[in-house]
Coordinates of C-alpha atoms and ligand atoms in Angstrom, one line a residue:
M1 CA -143.6 -152.6 -72.3
N2 CA -145.0 -155.7 -73.9
T3 CA -142.6 -158.7 -73.3
I4 CA -143.5 -160.5 -76.6
D5 CA -142.7 -157.3 -78.4
K6 CA -139.6 -156.7 -76.4
N7 CA -138.2 -160.2 -76.8
H8 CA -139.4 -161.2 -80.3
I9 CA -140.2 -158.4 -82.6
W10 CA -137.8 -156.2 -84.6
H11 CA -138.7 -152.6 -85.1
P12 CA -137.3 -150.4 -87.9
Y13 CA -133.6 -149.9 -87.7
S14 CA -133.4 -151.2 -84.2
A15 CA -131.6 -153.7 -82.0
M16 CA -133.3 -156.6 -80.4
N17 CA -131.7 -155.7 -77.1
S18 CA -132.5 -152.0 -77.4
D19 CA -133.5 -150.0 -74.4
L20 CA -135.4 -147.5 -76.4
P21 CA -139.0 -147.3 -75.4
V22 CA -141.8 -148.8 -77.7
Y23 CA -145.3 -147.7 -77.0
E24 CA -148.3 -149.9 -77.7
V25 CA -151.1 -148.1 -79.6
E26 CA -154.6 -149.3 -79.0
S27 CA -156.4 -147.1 -81.6
A28 CA -156.1 -143.9 -83.5
N29 CA -158.5 -141.2 -84.5
G30 CA -158.1 -137.9 -86.4
V31 CA -154.6 -136.7 -85.4
R32 CA -154.5 -138.6 -82.2
L33 CA -152.9 -141.9 -81.2
K34 CA -154.4 -143.6 -78.2
L35 CA -151.9 -145.7 -76.2
K36 CA -152.9 -148.8 -74.4
D37 CA -152.3 -147.1 -71.0
G38 CA -155.0 -144.5 -72.0
R39 CA -152.7 -141.6 -72.9
E40 CA -153.3 -139.7 -76.1
L41 CA -150.6 -138.4 -78.4
I42 CA -150.9 -135.9 -81.2
D43 CA -149.2 -137.4 -84.2
G44 CA -146.6 -135.0 -85.7
M45 CA -145.3 -137.7 -88.1
S46 CA -148.3 -138.8 -90.0
S47 CA -146.9 -142.3 -89.5
W48 CA -143.9 -141.4 -91.7
W49 CA -145.5 -139.0 -94.2
C50 CA -148.6 -141.3 -94.9
M51 CA -151.7 -140.4 -92.9
I52 CA -152.5 -137.1 -94.6
H53 CA -156.3 -137.3 -93.8
G54 CA -155.7 -138.6 -90.2
Y55 CA -156.8 -141.9 -88.7
N56 CA -160.2 -143.5 -88.7
Q57 CA -161.4 -141.3 -91.6
P58 CA -165.1 -142.0 -92.2
E59 CA -165.0 -141.9 -96.0
M60 CA -161.9 -144.0 -96.2
N61 CA -163.4 -146.5 -93.8
K62 CA -166.6 -146.7 -95.8
A63 CA -164.9 -147.2 -99.1
L64 CA -162.8 -150.0 -97.7
E65 CA -165.7 -151.7 -96.0
Q66 CA -167.6 -151.7 -99.3
Q67 CA -164.6 -153.1 -101.2
V68 CA -163.9 -155.8 -98.6
K69 CA -167.4 -157.2 -99.4
K70 CA -166.7 -157.2 -103.1
M71 CA -163.2 -158.5 -103.1
S72 CA -160.2 -158.0 -100.9
H73 CA -157.7 -159.4 -103.3
V74 CA -157.4 -161.1 -106.6
M75 CA -154.2 -161.9 -108.6
F76 CA -153.3 -159.4 -111.3
G77 CA -151.8 -161.8 -113.8
G78 CA -154.5 -162.1 -116.5
L79 CA -157.1 -160.4 -114.4
T80 CA -158.0 -156.7 -113.7
H81 CA -160.6 -154.8 -111.7
E82 CA -162.3 -151.5 -111.3
P83 CA -160.2 -150.1 -108.3
A84 CA -157.0 -150.5 -110.4
I85 CA -158.6 -149.0 -113.5
E86 CA -160.1 -146.0 -111.7
L87 CA -156.9 -145.4 -109.7
T88 CA -154.8 -145.5 -112.9
K89 CA -157.2 -143.1 -114.6
K90 CA -156.7 -140.7 -111.7
L91 CA -153.0 -141.1 -111.5
I92 CA -152.3 -140.4 -115.1
E93 CA -154.5 -137.3 -114.8
I94 CA -152.8 -135.8 -111.8
T95 CA -149.1 -136.7 -112.6
P96 CA -147.0 -135.0 -115.3
A97 CA -148.7 -135.5 -118.7
L98 CA -146.0 -137.7 -120.3
L99 CA -146.4 -140.3 -117.5
Q100 CA -149.0 -142.7 -119.0
K101 CA -148.0 -146.2 -117.9
V102 CA -148.3 -147.4 -114.4
F103 CA -146.7 -150.4 -112.6
Y104 CA -148.1 -151.2 -109.1
S105 CA -146.1 -152.7 -106.3
D106 CA -146.4 -153.1 -102.5
S107 CA -143.8 -150.7 -101.1
G108 CA -141.7 -147.7 -101.9
S109 CA -138.5 -149.6 -102.0
V110 CA -140.0 -152.0 -104.6
A111 CA -141.2 -149.1 -106.7
V112 CA -137.6 -147.9 -106.8
E113 CA -136.3 -151.3 -107.7
V114 CA -138.9 -151.4 -110.5
A115 CA -137.9 -147.9 -111.7
M116 CA -134.2 -149.0 -111.9
K117 CA -135.2 -152.2 -113.8
M118 CA -137.2 -150.1 -116.2
A119 CA -134.2 -147.9 -116.9
I120 CA -131.9 -150.8 -117.4
Q121 CA -134.4 -152.7 -119.7
Y122 CA -134.9 -149.5 -121.7
W123 CA -131.2 -149.2 -122.5
H124 CA -131.0 -152.9 -123.1
A125 CA -133.7 -152.6 -125.7
K126 CA -132.0 -149.6 -127.2
K127 CA -128.9 -151.9 -127.7
Q128 CA -126.9 -150.1 -125.1
P129 CA -126.8 -152.8 -122.4
E130 CA -123.7 -151.2 -120.8
K131 CA -125.9 -148.4 -119.5
Q132 CA -126.6 -150.0 -116.1
R133 CA -125.2 -147.7 -113.5
F134 CA -127.1 -144.9 -111.7
I135 CA -126.1 -141.5 -110.4
S136 CA -127.5 -140.5 -107.1
L137 CA -127.0 -137.7 -104.6
R138 CA -125.3 -137.8 -101.2
S139 CA -127.9 -137.8 -98.4
A140 CA -130.4 -139.5 -100.7
Y141 CA -132.8 -142.1 -99.3
H142 CA -134.6 -144.4 -101.7
G143 CA -135.4 -147.5 -99.6
D144 CA -133.9 -150.6 -98.0
T145 CA -133.8 -153.3 -100.6
F146 CA -130.5 -153.9 -102.3
A147 CA -130.9 -151.8 -105.5
A148 CA -132.7 -149.0 -103.6
M149 CA -130.0 -149.1 -101.0
S150 CA -127.3 -148.8 -103.6
V151 CA -128.7 -145.4 -104.6
S152 CA -129.1 -144.2 -101.0
D153 CA -126.4 -142.4 -99.1
P154 CA -123.3 -144.7 -98.8
D155 CA -122.5 -143.6 -95.2
T156 CA -126.0 -143.7 -93.6
G157 CA -126.8 -146.8 -95.7
M158 CA -123.6 -148.5 -94.5
H159 CA -122.5 -149.5 -98.0
S160 CA -119.2 -150.7 -96.6
L161 CA -121.1 -153.4 -94.8
F162 CA -122.7 -154.7 -98.0
K163 CA -120.0 -153.6 -100.4
D164 CA -119.6 -157.0 -102.2
I165 CA -123.3 -157.4 -102.9
I166 CA -124.7 -154.0 -103.7
P167 CA -124.1 -152.5 -107.1
H168 CA -121.6 -149.6 -107.0
Q169 CA -123.3 -146.4 -108.1
I170 CA -122.0 -142.9 -108.6
F171 CA -122.6 -140.4 -105.9
I172 CA -122.5 -136.6 -106.3
E173 CA -122.8 -133.9 -103.8
Q174 CA -126.3 -132.9 -102.7
P175 CA -127.5 -129.6 -104.1
A176 CA -126.2 -126.6 -102.1
S177 CA -128.7 -124.0 -103.3
R178 CA -131.8 -123.7 -101.3
F179 CA -135.4 -123.9 -102.2
G180 CA -136.4 -120.5 -103.6
E181 CA -132.9 -119.7 -104.8
S182 CA -131.4 -120.3 -108.2
C183 CA -128.4 -122.5 -108.6
N184 CA -124.8 -121.3 -108.4
K185 CA -123.0 -121.3 -111.7
N186 CA -120.8 -124.2 -110.8
E187 CA -123.2 -126.3 -108.9
L188 CA -123.9 -128.8 -111.6
N189 CA -120.3 -129.1 -112.8
E190 CA -119.7 -132.4 -111.0
L191 CA -122.8 -133.9 -112.6
E192 CA -121.9 -132.5 -116.0
Q193 CA -118.3 -133.9 -115.8
I194 CA -119.6 -137.4 -114.8
L195 CA -122.1 -137.4 -117.6
K196 CA -119.5 -136.3 -120.1
N197 CA -117.1 -139.0 -119.1
H198 CA -119.4 -141.9 -118.2
S199 CA -122.7 -141.5 -120.0
D200 CA -122.1 -144.7 -122.0
E201 CA -122.4 -146.7 -118.7
I202 CA -125.0 -144.6 -117.0
S203 CA -128.7 -145.6 -117.1
A204 CA -130.3 -142.8 -115.1
L205 CA -130.0 -140.1 -112.5
I206 CA -132.3 -140.7 -109.6
L207 CA -133.4 -137.9 -107.3
E208 CA -135.9 -137.0 -104.6
P209 CA -137.2 -133.7 -106.1
I210 CA -137.0 -130.6 -103.9
V211 CA -136.9 -132.4 -100.6
Q212 CA -134.4 -135.0 -99.6
G213 CA -136.3 -136.8 -96.9
A214 CA -135.0 -139.6 -94.6
G215 CA -131.4 -138.8 -95.7
G216 CA -131.4 -135.3 -94.1
M217 CA -134.6 -133.4 -94.6
W218 CA -132.9 -131.0 -97.0
F219 CA -134.9 -128.6 -99.2
Y220 CA -133.2 -127.5 -102.4
S221 CA -133.5 -125.3 -105.5
A222 CA -136.0 -126.1 -108.2
D223 CA -133.5 -124.7 -110.6
Y224 CA -131.3 -127.7 -109.8
L225 CA -134.0 -130.0 -111.2
R226 CA -134.4 -128.0 -114.4
K227 CA -130.6 -128.0 -115.0
A228 CA -130.3 -131.6 -114.1
K229 CA -133.0 -132.5 -116.6
E230 CA -131.2 -130.5 -119.4
L231 CA -128.0 -132.3 -118.7
C232 CA -129.7 -135.7 -118.7
E233 CA -131.3 -135.0 -122.1
K234 CA -128.0 -133.7 -123.5
F235 CA -126.1 -136.8 -122.4
N236 CA -128.8 -139.4 -123.1
V237 CA -129.4 -140.5 -119.5
L238 CA -132.9 -141.1 -118.0
L239 CA -134.2 -139.0 -115.1
I240 CA -136.0 -140.8 -112.2
F241 CA -137.9 -138.8 -109.6
D242 CA -138.6 -140.6 -106.3
E243 CA -141.8 -138.7 -105.1
I244 CA -142.5 -141.4 -102.5
A245 CA -142.2 -138.9 -99.6
T246 CA -142.9 -135.6 -101.5
G247 CA -146.0 -136.7 -103.4
F248 CA -149.6 -135.8 -102.6
G249 CA -149.3 -132.2 -101.4
R250 CA -146.7 -132.4 -98.7
T251 CA -144.4 -129.7 -100.2
G252 CA -147.3 -127.4 -101.2
K253 CA -147.6 -128.8 -104.7
L254 CA -149.4 -132.0 -105.5
F255 CA -146.0 -133.4 -106.7
A256 CA -142.7 -131.7 -105.8
C257 CA -141.6 -131.8 -109.4
E258 CA -144.2 -129.1 -110.1
H259 CA -142.1 -126.6 -108.3
A260 CA -139.7 -126.9 -111.1
G261 CA -142.0 -127.7 -114.0
V262 CA -139.9 -130.7 -114.8
S263 CA -141.3 -134.0 -115.9
P264 CA -139.2 -137.1 -115.3
D265 CA -138.9 -140.2 -117.5
I266 CA -139.9 -142.4 -114.5
M267 CA -141.6 -141.5 -111.3
C268 CA -142.1 -143.4 -108.0
I269 CA -144.9 -142.8 -105.6
G270 CA -145.9 -144.5 -102.4
K271 CA -146.4 -143.5 -98.7
A272 CA -149.3 -141.0 -98.8
L273 CA -150.7 -142.6 -101.9
T274 CA -153.3 -144.6 -99.9
G275 CA -153.7 -141.9 -97.2
G276 CA -151.7 -144.3 -95.1
Y277 CA -154.4 -147.0 -94.9
L278 CA -152.6 -149.8 -96.7
T279 CA -149.3 -150.4 -98.4
L280 CA -149.1 -149.5 -102.0
A281 CA -146.6 -147.9 -104.4
A282 CA -146.4 -147.3 -108.1
T283 CA -143.8 -146.6 -110.7
L284 CA -145.0 -144.4 -113.6
T285 CA -143.3 -144.0 -117.0
T286 CA -143.8 -142.7 -120.5
E287 CA -145.1 -144.3 -123.6
K288 CA -141.7 -144.0 -125.2
I289 CA -140.0 -146.1 -122.4
S290 CA -142.7 -148.7 -122.2
N291 CA -142.8 -149.1 -126.1
T292 CA -139.0 -149.5 -126.2
I293 CA -139.1 -152.1 -123.4
D294 CA -141.9 -154.0 -125.3
N295 CA -139.9 -154.0 -128.5
G296 CA -136.7 -155.2 -126.8
N297 CA -135.7 -158.6 -125.6
P298 CA -137.5 -160.5 -123.8
G299 CA -140.3 -158.2 -124.9
I300 CA -141.9 -158.0 -121.4
F301 CA -141.1 -156.0 -118.3
M302 CA -139.5 -158.3 -115.8
H303 CA -141.4 -157.8 -112.6
G304 CA -144.7 -158.9 -111.1
P305 CA -145.5 -158.8 -107.3
T306 CA -148.0 -161.3 -105.8
F307 CA -150.0 -158.5 -104.4
M308 CA -149.8 -156.3 -107.4
A309 CA -152.6 -153.7 -107.5
N310 CA -154.3 -155.1 -104.5
P311 CA -158.0 -154.0 -104.8
L312 CA -158.2 -152.8 -101.2
A313 CA -155.1 -150.8 -101.5
C314 CA -156.2 -149.3 -104.9
T315 CA -159.6 -148.4 -103.3
A316 CA -157.8 -146.7 -100.4
A317 CA -155.6 -144.8 -102.9
L318 CA -158.4 -143.7 -105.1
T319 CA -160.5 -142.6 -102.1
S320 CA -157.6 -140.8 -100.5
I321 CA -156.8 -138.9 -103.8
K322 CA -160.4 -137.8 -104.2
L323 CA -160.5 -136.6 -100.6
L324 CA -157.3 -134.7 -101.1
L325 CA -158.4 -133.0 -104.4
E326 CA -161.9 -132.2 -103.0
S327 CA -160.4 -130.6 -99.9
N328 CA -158.9 -127.1 -100.0
W329 CA -155.5 -128.8 -99.5
Q330 CA -153.4 -125.9 -100.8
E331 CA -154.9 -123.6 -98.3
K332 CA -154.4 -126.1 -95.5
I333 CA -150.7 -126.7 -96.4
N334 CA -150.2 -122.9 -96.6
R335 CA -151.7 -122.5 -93.2
I336 CA -149.6 -125.3 -91.7
Q337 CA -146.5 -123.8 -93.3
R338 CA -147.1 -120.3 -91.9
Q339 CA -147.8 -121.6 -88.5
L340 CA -144.7 -123.9 -88.5
E341 CA -142.6 -120.9 -89.6
Q342 CA -144.0 -118.6 -86.9
E343 CA -143.9 -121.1 -84.1
L344 CA -140.6 -122.9 -84.8
K345 CA -138.5 -119.8 -85.7
I346 CA -137.7 -119.1 -82.0
C347 CA -135.6 -122.3 -82.1
N348 CA -133.1 -120.4 -84.2
T349 CA -132.1 -118.4 -81.1
F350 CA -131.2 -121.5 -79.1
D351 CA -127.5 -122.5 -78.9
A352 CA -128.1 -126.2 -79.6
V353 CA -129.9 -125.4 -82.8
K354 CA -128.1 -125.2 -86.2
E355 CA -131.1 -124.1 -88.2
V356 CA -134.9 -124.1 -88.7
R357 CA -136.4 -124.7 -92.1
V358 CA -139.9 -125.1 -93.3
L359 CA -141.4 -126.1 -96.6
G360 CA -145.1 -126.9 -97.1
A361 CA -146.3 -129.1 -94.2
I362 CA -142.7 -130.0 -93.2
G363 CA -141.0 -128.2 -90.3
V364 CA -137.4 -129.2 -89.5
V365 CA -135.2 -128.1 -86.6
E366 CA -131.6 -129.2 -87.3
M367 CA -129.6 -129.5 -84.1
K368 CA -125.8 -129.1 -83.9
K369 CA -125.5 -132.6 -82.3
P370 CA -127.5 -135.8 -82.6
V371 CA -130.3 -136.0 -80.0
N372 CA -130.5 -138.6 -77.3
M373 CA -133.4 -140.7 -78.7
K374 CA -134.4 -142.2 -75.4
N375 CA -134.6 -139.0 -73.4
I376 CA -136.2 -137.0 -76.2
T377 CA -138.8 -139.6 -77.0
E378 CA -139.9 -139.9 -73.4
D379 CA -140.1 -136.1 -73.1
F380 CA -142.2 -135.9 -76.2
V381 CA -144.6 -138.6 -75.0
A382 CA -144.8 -136.8 -71.6
A383 CA -145.8 -133.7 -73.5
G384 CA -148.6 -135.6 -75.2
V385 CA -147.1 -135.6 -78.7
W386 CA -145.6 -138.2 -81.1
V387 CA -142.4 -136.8 -82.7
R388 CA -139.7 -139.1 -83.8
P389 CA -136.4 -137.4 -84.5
F390 CA -133.4 -139.0 -86.2
G391 CA -129.8 -138.0 -85.8
K392 CA -129.6 -134.2 -85.6
L393 CA -133.1 -133.7 -87.0
I394 CA -136.3 -133.0 -85.1
Y395 CA -139.1 -132.5 -87.5
L396 CA -142.9 -132.3 -87.9
M397 CA -145.0 -133.5 -90.9
P398 CA -148.5 -133.6 -89.4
P399 CA -151.6 -134.9 -91.1
F400 CA -153.1 -132.1 -93.3
I401 CA -156.3 -132.1 -91.2
I402 CA -154.6 -130.8 -88.1
N403 CA -156.1 -127.7 -86.6
A404 CA -154.2 -124.7 -85.3
N405 CA -154.5 -125.7 -81.6
D406 CA -153.2 -129.2 -82.1
L407 CA -150.3 -128.0 -84.3
K408 CA -149.5 -125.4 -81.6
I409 CA -149.2 -128.3 -79.0
L410 CA -146.7 -130.0 -81.4
T411 CA -144.6 -126.9 -82.0
T412 CA -144.7 -125.9 -78.3
A413 CA -143.5 -129.4 -77.3
I414 CA -140.5 -129.0 -79.7
V415 CA -139.6 -125.6 -78.5
E416 CA -139.9 -126.4 -74.8
I417 CA -137.9 -129.7 -75.1
I418 CA -135.1 -128.1 -77.2
K419 CA -135.0 -125.3 -74.7
K420 CA -134.5 -127.8 -71.9
Y421 CA -131.5 -129.3 -73.7
S422 CA -129.9 -126.0 -74.7
Y423 CA -128.4 -124.7 -71.5
Ligands
LIG501 C1 -139.9 -144.1 -97.6 C2 -139.2 -143.9 -98.8 C3 -138.9 -145.0 -99.7 C4 -139.1 -146.4 -99.3 O1 -140.4 -146.7 -99.2 P1 -140.9 -148.0 -98.3 O2 -142.3 -148.1 -98.5 O3 -140.4 -147.8 -96.9 O4 -140.2 -149.2 -98.9 C5 -138.2 -144.6 -100.9 N1 -138.0 -143.4 -101.2 C6 -138.3 -142.3 -100.4 C7 -138.0 -140.9 -100.9 C8 -138.9 -142.6 -99.2 O5 -139.2 -141.5 -98.4

């Protein structure tokens, strides 16, 4: 292990004195990561949902090389450029029709902050400034900055640690009904009660549609989204969809909200937006909300990142979206889904496994107990795959370009390693 890394660099959610292994990657190509020691690993994570076309993709490389020569960056205050214009044209075409206004930022967490600010400024402009709180779901994950953290699960987000500085939001149970089912009659009672009693202080309901990602990899009923939307309209509360993980095909639809046919008032995208090449996120909203904010006080939207709409990132996003739309992505996702279902289902017969669930290009094996990260990571690397579980969850979300043989290597590694632990 590299000593500079070991002694001086923090990794995500890690301790400086951690004994967990960290592997140095030298290069990456297609679905394979090449380690410095020469070993190759098949990437089952798409580098956290992002690398949908795989690494070192020729068209992506070419588009970025051309853009570097034109302009890598330029400030966005008072200036604009073709990559931002073309990307915006594309985004308003492929997202729900009412979403017409786009705010670019550098990461998913910031896109969520921006969404929350939009909701608050909207109500402020509507002369209802008390509407500042948010409703969120248990097991939600919306990012690591303070406002985003305030709407992420209180236990896994350690709200107790930050209790005096993060805003206190209202949490409701995660949806119980599964994807493909309709909701139970009483499932939205808690939401309805809270809206009934507190809608004068609530700005918006924020949800990850269909798939709760980093908070538990939970797939839930599309019906829930339709009913939640009705309740939000009835009680005058905005609806924010965080599609940062689910966007760009992962669940089998281009955006997960399409499973429910529900259009949010505000939507966040990120992660796979640039095909994983660069960091970029966006918050989209309706004409109604942007007009209202414009007509309020101070008459501007209060946010503006230094690297807003970075031209390289916008070029990566535009190229990635074109590649996705031109590929037969639905067929690819269906094939991945079928294979994950077939090859992971045997895990259901293992004692240590609670359940296997698959949706689109996401395959999850939920264990009864948390896994030992050190052992399991070393086992996966020894098996030639990159799989990074968290808690009780071992899961795959491979690049969409993965072929059946490589996917089989990933699922076999999971099956064999779980088998080893389940005596
Ligand atoms: C990853 C993620 C975020 C945060 O994005 P970052 O780019 O890590 O800040 C927010 N919401 C969801 C649903 C995510 O999966």
